[in-house]
Amino acid sequence: MDLKIAGKRALVCASSKGLGRGCAEALAEAGCTLVMNARSAGPLDAAAAEIAETYGVEVTAVAADITDPEGRAAVLEAAGDVDILVTNAGGPPPGNWSDWDRGDFIDALDGAMLTPIALMQALMPGMMARGWGRVVNITSRSVKAPILPLGLSNAARSGLTGFVAGTARQVAAQGVTVNNLLPGVHATARIEVLDKALAAEKGIDQAAARAQRAEGIPAKRYGDPGEFGKMCAFLCSDHAGFIVGQNILLDGGETFSTI
Ligand code: NAP
């Protein structure tokens, strides 16, 4: 299918690895010009060069912390007017509800809620003025069903979800759609860290920990960042203009709910 976004300019935050990279690749495959971002310049430059070479598109790489106001300003300056925004960053750390203090909550809110909101506030007015735009926020299945050790994520991402629910309906008439993608377990560096922790906790090896985790997913496997990216690219396509303010689970059926 031709997604009809060749030549559009896309900013994909936190995209040198994992789900962000999957989104960057799928948008590049659709012919978008990319602005990619991550904190470490080495892996980011390597990913940008590989994507530019593979798909023959222009890629600008900006090494900066997207959750830091100065880093974000640098990314926004390099990005200029974009047609497509994919927000993403590292997730809040695990822990227990009784241990987090105000500072922990402020950090989680900054990263998982206020950063995507600031990016939308900076870039959506231009999209609305030009009459076309797409925003996809990478959130988590934790907004549909809580993940117990991830209380900071459950809370902060729910705040973003509430903001998007209203805002998406305020910008849709100007041709701008805002939707959230909710990943379940995907095979990325982040999940490897969690698998290692699970293996250590249970006294098993990492492969056994992965198999145990996959067993709890109806699809009996982890998601792949490539398939995640393709869903993102479809939401950013010209065909997806009637999808407004939705929360789309990509979790192999792990979240049990009827609708
Ligand atoms: P990942 O494989 O660890 O990749 C994270 C990417 O984001 C890297 O490119 C990293 O590069 C960049 N990054 C992290 N923090 C950043 C920041 N503050 N500013 C700019 N770039 C940043 O992680 P992932 O699995 O793709 O996860 C992406 C998001 O989805 C996270 O918020 C995660 O909580 C959420 N999620 C993931 C899963 C899953 O199964 N993978 C499930 C649910 C939710 P640098 O380190 O160089 O900055």
PDB file of C-alpha atoms and ligand atoms in Angstrom:
ATOM      1  CA  MET A   1       0.000   0.000   0.000  1.00  0.00           C
ATOM      2  CA  ASP A   2       1.262   3.481  -0.830  1.00  0.00           C
ATOM      3  CA  LEU A   3       0.944   5.390   2.464  1.00  0.00           C
ATOM      4  CA  LYS A   4       0.937   8.676   0.503  1.00  0.00           C
ATOM      5  CA  ILE A   5       3.401  10.414   2.810  1.00  0.00           C
ATOM      6  CA  ALA A   6       6.508  10.377   0.600  1.00  0.00           C
ATOM      7  CA  GLY A   7       8.283  13.712   1.008  1.00  0.00           C
ATOM      8  CA  LYS A   8       6.641  14.534   4.364  1.00  0.00           C
ATOM      9  CA  ARG A   9       8.989  15.603   7.146  1.00  0.00           C
ATOM     10  CA  ALA A  10       8.880  13.475  10.321  1.00  0.00           C
ATOM     11  CA  LEU A  11      10.436  13.993  13.756  1.00  0.00           C
ATOM     12  CA  VAL A  12      10.869  10.679  15.576  1.00  0.00           C
ATOM     13  CA  CYS A  13      12.076  11.167  19.158  1.00  0.00           C
ATOM     14  CA  ALA A  14      14.217   8.599  21.007  1.00  0.00           C
ATOM     15  CA  SER A  15      14.775   6.613  17.832  1.00  0.00           C
ATOM     16  CA  SER A  16      18.322   5.186  17.703  1.00  0.00           C
ATOM     17  CA  LYS A  17      17.021   1.837  19.021  1.00  0.00           C
ATOM     18  CA  GLY A  18      13.909  -0.138  19.849  1.00  0.00           C
ATOM     19  CA  LEU A  19      10.381   1.016  19.105  1.00  0.00           C
ATOM     20  CA  GLY A  20      11.415   4.543  18.072  1.00  0.00           C
ATOM     21  CA  ARG A  21      13.834   3.109  15.545  1.00  0.00           C
ATOM     22  CA  GLY A  22      11.119   0.787  14.223  1.00  0.00           C
ATOM     23  CA  CYS A  23       8.928   3.851  13.624  1.00  0.00           C
ATOM     24  CA  ALA A  24      11.792   5.800  11.990  1.00  0.00           C
ATOM     25  CA  GLU A  25      12.510   2.895   9.621  1.00  0.00           C
ATOM     26  CA  ALA A  26       8.890   2.457   8.572  1.00  0.00           C
ATOM     27  CA  LEU A  27       8.474   6.193   7.927  1.00  0.00           C
ATOM     28  CA  ALA A  28      11.723   6.242   5.927  1.00  0.00           C
ATOM     29  CA  GLU A  29      10.482   3.262   3.915  1.00  0.00           C
ATOM     30  CA  ALA A  30       7.359   5.316   3.145  1.00  0.00           C
ATOM     31  CA  GLY A  31       9.605   8.077   1.779  1.00  0.00           C
ATOM     32  CA  CYS A  32       9.585  10.571   4.661  1.00  0.00           C
ATOM     33  CA  THR A  33      12.476  12.901   5.380  1.00  0.00           C
ATOM     34  CA  LEU A  34      13.537  12.162   8.972  1.00  0.00           C
ATOM     35  CA  VAL A  35      14.756  13.994  12.023  1.00  0.00           C
ATOM     36  CA  MET A  36      15.972  11.379  14.510  1.00  0.00           C
ATOM     37  CA  ASN A  37      16.937  11.882  18.137  1.00  0.00           C
ATOM     38  CA  ALA A  38      18.566  10.053  21.065  1.00  0.00           C
ATOM     39  CA  ARG A  39      20.981  11.051  23.842  1.00  0.00           C
ATOM     40  CA  SER A  40      24.082   9.099  22.736  1.00  0.00           C
ATOM     41  CA  ALA A  41      25.512  10.479  19.495  1.00  0.00           C
ATOM     42  CA  GLY A  42      27.388   7.306  18.402  1.00  0.00           C
ATOM     43  CA  PRO A  43      24.465   4.848  18.085  1.00  0.00           C
ATOM     44  CA  LEU A  44      22.218   7.656  16.816  1.00  0.00           C
ATOM     45  CA  ASP A  45      24.581   8.675  13.995  1.00  0.00           C
ATOM     46  CA  ALA A  46      25.060   5.022  13.050  1.00  0.00           C
ATOM     47  CA  ALA A  47      21.283   4.418  12.926  1.00  0.00           C
ATOM     48  CA  ALA A  48      20.714   7.618  10.932  1.00  0.00           C
ATOM     49  CA  ALA A  49      23.411   6.700   8.386  1.00  0.00           C
ATOM     50  CA  GLU A  50      22.046   3.162   8.012  1.00  0.00           C
ATOM     51  CA  ILE A  51      18.480   4.372   7.456  1.00  0.00           C
ATOM     52  CA  ALA A  52      19.543   7.085   4.982  1.00  0.00           C
ATOM     53  CA  GLU A  53      21.548   4.506   3.028  1.00  0.00           C
ATOM     54  CA  THR A  54      18.849   1.805   3.073  1.00  0.00           C
ATOM     55  CA  TYR A  55      15.870   3.956   2.136  1.00  0.00           C
ATOM     56  CA  GLY A  56      17.518   6.810   0.211  1.00  0.00           C
ATOM     57  CA  VAL A  57      15.945   9.542   2.341  1.00  0.00           C
ATOM     58  CA  GLU A  58      17.462  12.586   4.037  1.00  0.00           C
ATOM     59  CA  VAL A  59      18.037  12.013   7.766  1.00  0.00           C
ATOM     60  CA  THR A  60      19.083  14.656  10.318  1.00  0.00           C
ATOM     61  CA  ALA A  61      20.335  13.344  13.678  1.00  0.00           C
ATOM     62  CA  VAL A  62      20.172  15.458  16.844  1.00  0.00           C
ATOM     63  CA  ALA A  63      21.840  14.033  19.957  1.00  0.00           C
ATOM     64  CA  ALA A  64      19.968  15.487  22.947  1.00  0.00           C
ATOM     65  CA  ASP A  65      17.857  14.517  25.937  1.00  0.00           C
ATOM     66  CA  ILE A  66      14.315  15.113  24.700  1.00  0.00           C
ATOM     67  CA  THR A  67      13.004  15.404  28.278  1.00  0.00           C
ATOM     68  CA  ASP A  68      15.350  18.306  29.053  1.00  0.00           C
ATOM     69  CA  PRO A  69      14.073  21.760  27.969  1.00  0.00           C
ATOM     70  CA  GLU A  70      17.415  22.715  26.369  1.00  0.00           C
ATOM     71  CA  GLY A  71      17.753  19.387  24.577  1.00  0.00           C
ATOM     72  CA  ARG A  72      14.183  19.648  23.351  1.00  0.00           C
ATOM     73  CA  ALA A  73      14.814  23.180  22.065  1.00  0.00           C
ATOM     74  CA  ALA A  74      17.820  21.923  20.067  1.00  0.00           C
ATOM     75  CA  VAL A  75      15.723  19.129  18.536  1.00  0.00           C
ATOM     76  CA  LEU A  76      12.879  21.503  17.682  1.00  0.00           C
ATOM     77  CA  GLU A  77      15.255  23.998  16.083  1.00  0.00           C
ATOM     78  CA  ALA A  78      16.807  21.330  13.860  1.00  0.00           C
ATOM     79  CA  ALA A  79      13.405  19.872  13.042  1.00  0.00           C
ATOM     80  CA  GLY A  80      11.739  23.109  11.896  1.00  0.00           C
ATOM     81  CA  ASP A  81       8.274  22.588  10.417  1.00  0.00           C
ATOM     82  CA  VAL A  82       7.366  18.920  10.564  1.00  0.00           C
ATOM     83  CA  ASP A  83       4.295  17.129   9.237  1.00  0.00           C
ATOM     84  CA  ILE A  84       4.659  14.058  11.450  1.00  0.00           C
ATOM     85  CA  LEU A  85       5.649  13.858  15.126  1.00  0.00           C
ATOM     86  CA  VAL A  86       6.354  10.599  16.947  1.00  0.00           C
ATOM     87  CA  THR A  87       6.962  11.175  20.663  1.00  0.00           C
ATOM     88  CA  ASN A  88       8.995   8.698  22.681  1.00  0.00           C
ATOM     89  CA  ALA A  89      11.576   8.565  25.509  1.00  0.00           C
ATOM     90  CA  GLY A  90      12.809   6.057  28.070  1.00  0.00           C
ATOM     91  CA  GLY A  91      10.128   4.885  30.485  1.00  0.00           C
ATOM     92  CA  PRO A  92       9.971   5.669  34.234  1.00  0.00           C
ATOM     93  CA  PRO A  93      11.817   3.155  36.461  1.00  0.00           C
ATOM     94  CA  PRO A  94      10.047   0.345  38.364  1.00  0.00           C
ATOM     95  CA  GLY A  95       9.549   0.419  42.120  1.00  0.00           C
ATOM     96  CA  ASN A  96       6.915   0.279  44.823  1.00  0.00           C
ATOM     97  CA  TRP A  97       4.010   2.708  45.366  1.00  0.00           C
ATOM     98  CA  SER A  98       5.062   3.503  48.923  1.00  0.00           C
ATOM     99  CA  ASP A  99       8.643   4.508  48.090  1.00  0.00           C
ATOM    100  CA  TRP A 100       8.288   7.262  45.487  1.00  0.00           C
ATOM    101  CA  ASP A 101       8.592  10.875  46.590  1.00  0.00           C
ATOM    102  CA  ARG A 102       7.547  14.097  44.900  1.00  0.00           C
ATOM    103  CA  GLY A 103      10.811  14.267  42.917  1.00  0.00           C
ATOM    104  CA  ASP A 104      10.235  10.783  41.448  1.00  0.00           C
ATOM    105  CA  PHE A 105       6.745  11.759  40.347  1.00  0.00           C
ATOM    106  CA  ILE A 106       7.933  15.068  38.848  1.00  0.00           C
ATOM    107  CA  ASP A 107      10.625  13.200  36.836  1.00  0.00           C
ATOM    108  CA  ALA A 108       8.091  10.671  35.578  1.00  0.00           C
ATOM    109  CA  LEU A 109       5.617  13.388  34.651  1.00  0.00           C
ATOM    110  CA  ASP A 110       8.345  15.385  32.894  1.00  0.00           C
ATOM    111  CA  GLY A 111       9.404  12.422  30.770  1.00  0.00           C
ATOM    112  CA  ALA A 112       6.188  10.582  30.024  1.00  0.00           C
ATOM    113  CA  MET A 113       3.601  13.379  30.046  1.00  0.00           C
ATOM    114  CA  LEU A 114       4.967  16.940  29.886  1.00  0.00           C
ATOM    115  CA  THR A 115       7.608  16.222  27.200  1.00  0.00           C
ATOM    116  CA  PRO A 116       5.150  14.871  24.615  1.00  0.00           C
ATOM    117  CA  ILE A 117       2.743  17.693  25.493  1.00  0.00           C
ATOM    118  CA  ALA A 118       5.489  20.327  24.987  1.00  0.00           C
ATOM    119  CA  LEU A 119       6.377  18.773  21.614  1.00  0.00           C
ATOM    120  CA  MET A 120       2.743  18.800  20.520  1.00  0.00           C
ATOM    121  CA  GLN A 121       2.336  22.413  21.660  1.00  0.00           C
ATOM    122  CA  ALA A 122       5.422  23.412  19.669  1.00  0.00           C
ATOM    123  CA  LEU A 123       4.613  21.567  16.443  1.00  0.00           C
ATOM    124  CA  MET A 124       0.837  21.242  16.090  1.00  0.00           C
ATOM    125  CA  PRO A 125       0.095  24.939  15.419  1.00  0.00           C
ATOM    126  CA  GLY A 126       2.210  24.725  12.234  1.00  0.00           C
ATOM    127  CA  MET A 127       0.519  21.471  11.195  1.00  0.00           C
ATOM    128  CA  MET A 128      -2.899  23.063  11.757  1.00  0.00           C
ATOM    129  CA  ALA A 129      -1.952  26.161   9.752  1.00  0.00           C
ATOM    130  CA  ARG A 130      -0.840  23.921   6.866  1.00  0.00           C
ATOM    131  CA  GLY A 131      -3.995  21.782   7.173  1.00  0.00           C
ATOM    132  CA  TRP A 132      -2.280  18.397   7.632  1.00  0.00           C
ATOM    133  CA  GLY A 133      -0.431  16.692  10.467  1.00  0.00           C
ATOM    134  CA  ARG A 134       0.015  13.416  12.285  1.00  0.00           C
ATOM    135  CA  VAL A 135       1.061  12.827  15.898  1.00  0.00           C
ATOM    136  CA  VAL A 136       1.689   9.391  17.386  1.00  0.00           C
ATOM    137  CA  ASN A 137       2.677   9.094  21.041  1.00  0.00           C
ATOM    138  CA  ILE A 138       4.392   5.882  22.124  1.00  0.00           C
ATOM    139  CA  THR A 139       2.880   5.181  25.558  1.00  0.00           C
ATOM    140  CA  SER A 140       2.321   1.727  27.102  1.00  0.00           C
ATOM    141  CA  ARG A 141      -0.247  -0.973  27.725  1.00  0.00           C
ATOM    142  CA  SER A 142       0.004   0.276  31.324  1.00  0.00           C
ATOM    143  CA  VAL A 143      -2.673   2.896  30.524  1.00  0.00           C
ATOM    144  CA  LYS A 144      -5.235   0.154  29.779  1.00  0.00           C
ATOM    145  CA  ALA A 145      -4.314  -2.136  32.665  1.00  0.00           C
ATOM    146  CA  PRO A 146      -1.834  -1.257  35.409  1.00  0.00           C
ATOM    147  CA  ILE A 147       1.570  -2.961  35.538  1.00  0.00           C
ATOM    148  CA  LEU A 148       2.162  -3.231  39.280  1.00  0.00           C
ATOM    149  CA  PRO A 149       5.878  -2.334  39.609  1.00  0.00           C
ATOM    150  CA  LEU A 150       5.444   0.481  37.069  1.00  0.00           C
ATOM    151  CA  GLY A 151       3.241   2.807  39.128  1.00  0.00           C
ATOM    152  CA  LEU A 152       5.115   5.877  37.887  1.00  0.00           C
ATOM    153  CA  SER A 153       4.393   4.841  34.295  1.00  0.00           C
ATOM    154  CA  ASN A 154       0.761   3.930  35.082  1.00  0.00           C
ATOM    155  CA  ALA A 155       0.248   7.410  36.541  1.00  0.00           C
ATOM    156  CA  ALA A 156       2.228   9.683  34.214  1.00  0.00           C
ATOM    157  CA  ARG A 157       1.140   7.998  30.988  1.00  0.00           C
ATOM    158  CA  SER A 158      -2.491   8.158  32.067  1.00  0.00           C
ATOM    159  CA  GLY A 159      -2.061  11.934  32.350  1.00  0.00           C
ATOM    160  CA  LEU A 160      -0.852  12.105  28.745  1.00  0.00           C
ATOM    161  CA  THR A 161      -3.725   9.865  27.650  1.00  0.00           C
ATOM    162  CA  GLY A 162      -6.239  12.263  29.216  1.00  0.00           C
ATOM    163  CA  PHE A 163      -4.616  15.251  27.518  1.00  0.00           C
ATOM    164  CA  VAL A 164      -4.667  13.538  24.113  1.00  0.00           C
ATOM    165  CA  ALA A 165      -8.306  12.471  24.507  1.00  0.00           C
ATOM    166  CA  GLY A 166      -9.429  16.088  24.612  1.00  0.00           C
ATOM    167  CA  THR A 167      -6.807  17.752  22.431  1.00  0.00           C
ATOM    168  CA  ALA A 168      -7.156  15.287  19.536  1.00  0.00           C
ATOM    169  CA  ARG A 169     -10.771  16.404  19.190  1.00  0.00           C
ATOM    170  CA  GLN A 170      -9.761  20.083  19.183  1.00  0.00           C
ATOM    171  CA  VAL A 171      -7.300  19.802  16.289  1.00  0.00           C
ATOM    172  CA  ALA A 172      -8.941  17.189  14.037  1.00  0.00           C
ATOM    173  CA  ALA A 173     -10.884  19.733  11.975  1.00  0.00           C
ATOM    174  CA  GLN A 174      -7.570  21.272  10.862  1.00  0.00           C
ATOM    175  CA  GLY A 175      -6.419  17.949   9.403  1.00  0.00           C
ATOM    176  CA  VAL A 176      -4.247  16.988  12.375  1.00  0.00           C
ATOM    177  CA  THR A 177      -4.707  13.586  14.018  1.00  0.00           C
ATOM    178  CA  VAL A 178      -3.304  12.599  17.411  1.00  0.00           C
ATOM    179  CA  ASN A 179      -3.283   8.975  18.543  1.00  0.00           C
ATOM    180  CA  ASN A 180      -1.401   6.832  21.039  1.00  0.00           C
ATOM    181  CA  LEU A 181       0.285   3.484  20.401  1.00  0.00           C
ATOM    182  CA  LEU A 182       0.341   1.234  23.465  1.00  0.00           C
ATOM    183  CA  PRO A 183       3.142  -1.353  23.298  1.00  0.00           C
ATOM    184  CA  GLY A 184       3.044  -4.579  25.206  1.00  0.00           C
ATOM    185  CA  VAL A 185       6.226  -6.644  25.456  1.00  0.00           C
ATOM    186  CA  HIS A 186       8.519  -6.028  22.472  1.00  0.00           C
ATOM    187  CA  ALA A 187      11.988  -7.425  21.814  1.00  0.00           C
ATOM    188  CA  THR A 188      14.084  -4.325  22.540  1.00  0.00           C
ATOM    189  CA  ALA A 189      17.075  -3.484  24.737  1.00  0.00           C
ATOM    190  CA  ARG A 190      14.697  -2.386  27.499  1.00  0.00           C
ATOM    191  CA  ILE A 191      13.027  -5.790  27.647  1.00  0.00           C
ATOM    192  CA  GLU A 192      16.396  -7.552  27.706  1.00  0.00           C
ATOM    193  CA  VAL A 193      17.211  -5.623  30.884  1.00  0.00           C
ATOM    194  CA  LEU A 194      13.859  -6.645  32.408  1.00  0.00           C
ATOM    195  CA  ASP A 195      14.420 -10.278  31.342  1.00  0.00           C
ATOM    196  CA  LYS A 196      17.841 -10.275  33.000  1.00  0.00           C
ATOM    197  CA  ALA A 197      16.276  -8.955  36.210  1.00  0.00           C
ATOM    198  CA  LEU A 198      13.538 -11.619  36.060  1.00  0.00           C
ATOM    199  CA  ALA A 199      16.153 -14.328  35.461  1.00  0.00           C
ATOM    200  CA  ALA A 200      18.196 -13.171  38.468  1.00  0.00           C
ATOM    201  CA  GLU A 201      15.088 -12.975  40.668  1.00  0.00           C
ATOM    202  CA  LYS A 202      13.945 -16.509  39.743  1.00  0.00           C
ATOM    203  CA  GLY A 203      17.400 -18.099  39.516  1.00  0.00           C
ATOM    204  CA  ILE A 204      16.899 -19.133  35.872  1.00  0.00           C
ATOM    205  CA  ASP A 205      18.739 -18.162  32.684  1.00  0.00           C
ATOM    206  CA  GLN A 206      17.654 -15.307  30.430  1.00  0.00           C
ATOM    207  CA  ALA A 207      16.238 -17.562  27.701  1.00  0.00           C
ATOM    208  CA  ALA A 208      14.049 -19.319  30.287  1.00  0.00           C
ATOM    209  CA  ALA A 209      12.888 -15.960  31.648  1.00  0.00           C
ATOM    210  CA  ARG A 210      11.957 -14.850  28.143  1.00  0.00           C
ATOM    211  CA  ALA A 211      10.097 -18.086  27.448  1.00  0.00           C
ATOM    212  CA  GLN A 212       8.196 -17.691  30.728  1.00  0.00           C
ATOM    213  CA  ARG A 213       7.226 -14.111  29.888  1.00  0.00           C
ATOM    214  CA  ALA A 214       6.197 -15.058  26.329  1.00  0.00           C
ATOM    215  CA  GLU A 215       4.023 -17.882  27.717  1.00  0.00           C
ATOM    216  CA  GLY A 216       1.803 -15.235  29.360  1.00  0.00           C
ATOM    217  CA  ILE A 217       1.110 -13.551  26.002  1.00  0.00           C
ATOM    218  CA  PRO A 218      -1.684 -15.098  23.895  1.00  0.00           C
ATOM    219  CA  ALA A 219       0.479 -14.696  20.751  1.00  0.00           C
ATOM    220  CA  LYS A 220       3.214 -16.671  22.644  1.00  0.00           C
ATOM    221  CA  ARG A 221       5.974 -14.354  21.476  1.00  0.00           C
ATOM    222  CA  TYR A 222       7.389 -10.879  21.917  1.00  0.00           C
ATOM    223  CA  GLY A 223       6.436  -8.094  19.537  1.00  0.00           C
ATOM    224  CA  ASP A 224       8.936  -6.942  16.972  1.00  0.00           C
ATOM    225  CA  PRO A 225       9.924  -3.241  16.703  1.00  0.00           C
ATOM    226  CA  GLY A 226       9.573  -3.543  12.903  1.00  0.00           C
ATOM    227  CA  GLU A 227       5.889  -4.514  13.069  1.00  0.00           C
ATOM    228  CA  PHE A 228       5.310  -1.794  15.689  1.00  0.00           C
ATOM    229  CA  GLY A 229       6.871   0.750  13.320  1.00  0.00           C
ATOM    230  CA  LYS A 230       4.618  -0.291  10.463  1.00  0.00           C
ATOM    231  CA  MET A 231       1.519   0.371  12.573  1.00  0.00           C
ATOM    232  CA  CYS A 232       2.955   3.769  13.457  1.00  0.00           C
ATOM    233  CA  ALA A 233       3.560   4.542   9.771  1.00  0.00           C
ATOM    234  CA  PHE A 234      -0.030   3.595   8.935  1.00  0.00           C
ATOM    235  CA  LEU A 235      -1.334   5.967  11.639  1.00  0.00           C
ATOM    236  CA  CYS A 236       0.876   8.654  10.069  1.00  0.00           C
ATOM    237  CA  SER A 237      -0.364   7.869   6.568  1.00  0.00           C
ATOM    238  CA  ASP A 238      -2.747   9.943   4.519  1.00  0.00           C
ATOM    239  CA  HIS A 239      -5.292   7.102   4.822  1.00  0.00           C
ATOM    240  CA  ALA A 240      -5.564   7.444   8.624  1.00  0.00           C
ATOM    241  CA  GLY A 241      -7.181  10.890   8.752  1.00  0.00           C
ATOM    242  CA  PHE A 242     -10.386   9.583  10.363  1.00  0.00           C
ATOM    243  CA  ILE A 243      -8.566   7.874  13.273  1.00  0.00           C
ATOM    244  CA  VAL A 244      -8.729  10.486  16.024  1.00  0.00           C
ATOM    245  CA  GLY A 245      -7.781  10.288  19.702  1.00  0.00           C
ATOM    246  CA  GLN A 246      -7.444   6.494  19.805  1.00  0.00           C
ATOM    247  CA  ASN A 247      -5.341   4.264  22.045  1.00  0.00           C
ATOM    248  CA  ILE A 248      -4.178   1.289  20.039  1.00  0.00           C
ATOM    249  CA  LEU A 249      -2.810  -1.738  21.880  1.00  0.00           C
ATOM    250  CA  LEU A 250      -0.012  -3.727  20.246  1.00  0.00           C
ATOM    251  CA  ASP A 251       0.462  -6.451  22.828  1.00  0.00           C
ATOM    252  CA  GLY A 252      -0.222  -9.870  21.282  1.00  0.00           C
ATOM    253  CA  GLY A 253      -3.487 -10.019  23.244  1.00  0.00           C
ATOM    254  CA  GLU A 254      -1.823  -9.745  26.669  1.00  0.00           C
ATOM    255  CA  THR A 255      -4.282  -7.152  28.017  1.00  0.00           C
ATOM    256  CA  PHE A 256      -7.541  -8.955  28.660  1.00  0.00           C
ATOM    257  CA  SER A 257     -10.406  -6.649  27.741  1.00  0.00           C
ATOM    258  CA  THR A 258     -13.414  -7.029  25.480  1.00  0.00           C
ATOM    259  CA  ILE A 259     -13.180  -3.563  23.902  1.00  0.00           C
TER     260      ILE A 259
HETATM  261  P1  NAP B   1      14.968   1.002  24.091  1.00  0.00           P
HETATM  262  O1  NAP B   1      15.084  -0.169  23.204  1.00  0.00           O
HETATM  263  O2  NAP B   1      15.768   1.055  25.339  1.00  0.00           O
HETATM  264  O3  NAP B   1      15.275   2.301  23.210  1.00  0.00           O
HETATM  265  C1  NAP B   1      15.118   3.572  23.760  1.00  0.00           C
HETATM  266  C2  NAP B   1      15.537   4.605  22.735  1.00  0.00           C
HETATM  267  O4  NAP B   1      15.219   5.895  23.254  1.00  0.00           O
HETATM  268  C3  NAP B   1      17.046   4.634  22.488  1.00  0.00           C
HETATM  269  O5  NAP B   1      17.261   5.067  21.156  1.00  0.00           O
HETATM  270  C4  NAP B   1      17.530   5.667  23.502  1.00  0.00           C
HETATM  271  O6  NAP B   1      18.798   6.181  23.111  1.00  0.00           O
HETATM  272  C5  NAP B   1      16.388   6.687  23.393  1.00  0.00           C
HETATM  273  N1  NAP B   1      16.166   7.520  24.591  1.00  0.00           N
HETATM  274  C6  NAP B   1      15.899   7.098  25.851  1.00  0.00           C
HETATM  275  N2  NAP B   1      15.710   8.136  26.667  1.00  0.00           N
HETATM  276  C7  NAP B   1      15.843   9.253  25.893  1.00  0.00           C
HETATM  277  C8  NAP B   1      15.764  10.636  26.161  1.00  0.00           C
HETATM  278  N3  NAP B   1      15.508  11.091  27.403  1.00  0.00           N
HETATM  279  N4  NAP B   1      15.955  11.506  25.147  1.00  0.00           N
HETATM  280  C9  NAP B   1      16.215  11.066  23.897  1.00  0.00           C
HETATM  281  N5  NAP B   1      16.302   9.761  23.585  1.00  0.00           N
HETATM  282  C10 NAP B   1      16.121   8.866  24.573  1.00  0.00           C
HETATM  283  O7  NAP B   1      13.446   1.230  24.588  1.00  0.00           O
HETATM  284  P2  NAP B   1      12.075   0.717  23.931  1.00  0.00           P
HETATM  285  O8  NAP B   1      11.822  -0.653  24.390  1.00  0.00           O
HETATM  286  O9  NAP B   1      12.059   1.025  22.486  1.00  0.00           O
HETATM  287  O10 NAP B   1      11.014   1.648  24.711  1.00  0.00           O
HETATM  288  C11 NAP B   1      10.568   2.886  24.209  1.00  0.00           C
HETATM  289  C12 NAP B   1       9.424   3.372  25.106  1.00  0.00           C
HETATM  290  O11 NAP B   1       8.347   2.447  25.032  1.00  0.00           O
HETATM  291  C13 NAP B   1       9.805   3.496  26.585  1.00  0.00           C
HETATM  292  O12 NAP B   1       9.168   4.622  27.139  1.00  0.00           O
HETATM  293  C14 NAP B   1       9.241   2.243  27.175  1.00  0.00           C
HETATM  294  O13 NAP B   1       8.922   2.397  28.550  1.00  0.00           O
HETATM  295  C15 NAP B   1       7.987   2.051  26.344  1.00  0.00           C
HETATM  296  N6  NAP B   1       7.547   0.666  26.356  1.00  0.00           N
HETATM  297  C16 NAP B   1       8.333  -0.314  25.864  1.00  0.00           C
HETATM  298  C17 NAP B   1       7.891  -1.619  25.896  1.00  0.00           C
HETATM  299  C18 NAP B   1       8.731  -2.761  25.344  1.00  0.00           C
HETATM  300  O14 NAP B   1       8.342  -3.913  25.492  1.00  0.00           O
HETATM  301  N7  NAP B   1       9.846  -2.532  24.704  1.00  0.00           N
HETATM  302  C19 NAP B   1       6.630  -1.918  26.435  1.00  0.00           C
HETATM  303  C20 NAP B   1       5.844  -0.885  26.931  1.00  0.00           C
HETATM  304  C21 NAP B   1       6.313   0.411  26.893  1.00  0.00           C
HETATM  305  P3  NAP B   1      19.791   6.856  24.202  1.00  0.00           P
HETATM  306  O15 NAP B   1      19.866   5.900  25.352  1.00  0.00           O
HETATM  307  O16 NAP B   1      21.064   7.051  23.469  1.00  0.00           O
HETATM  308  O17 NAP B   1      19.136   8.143  24.576  1.00  0.00           O
END
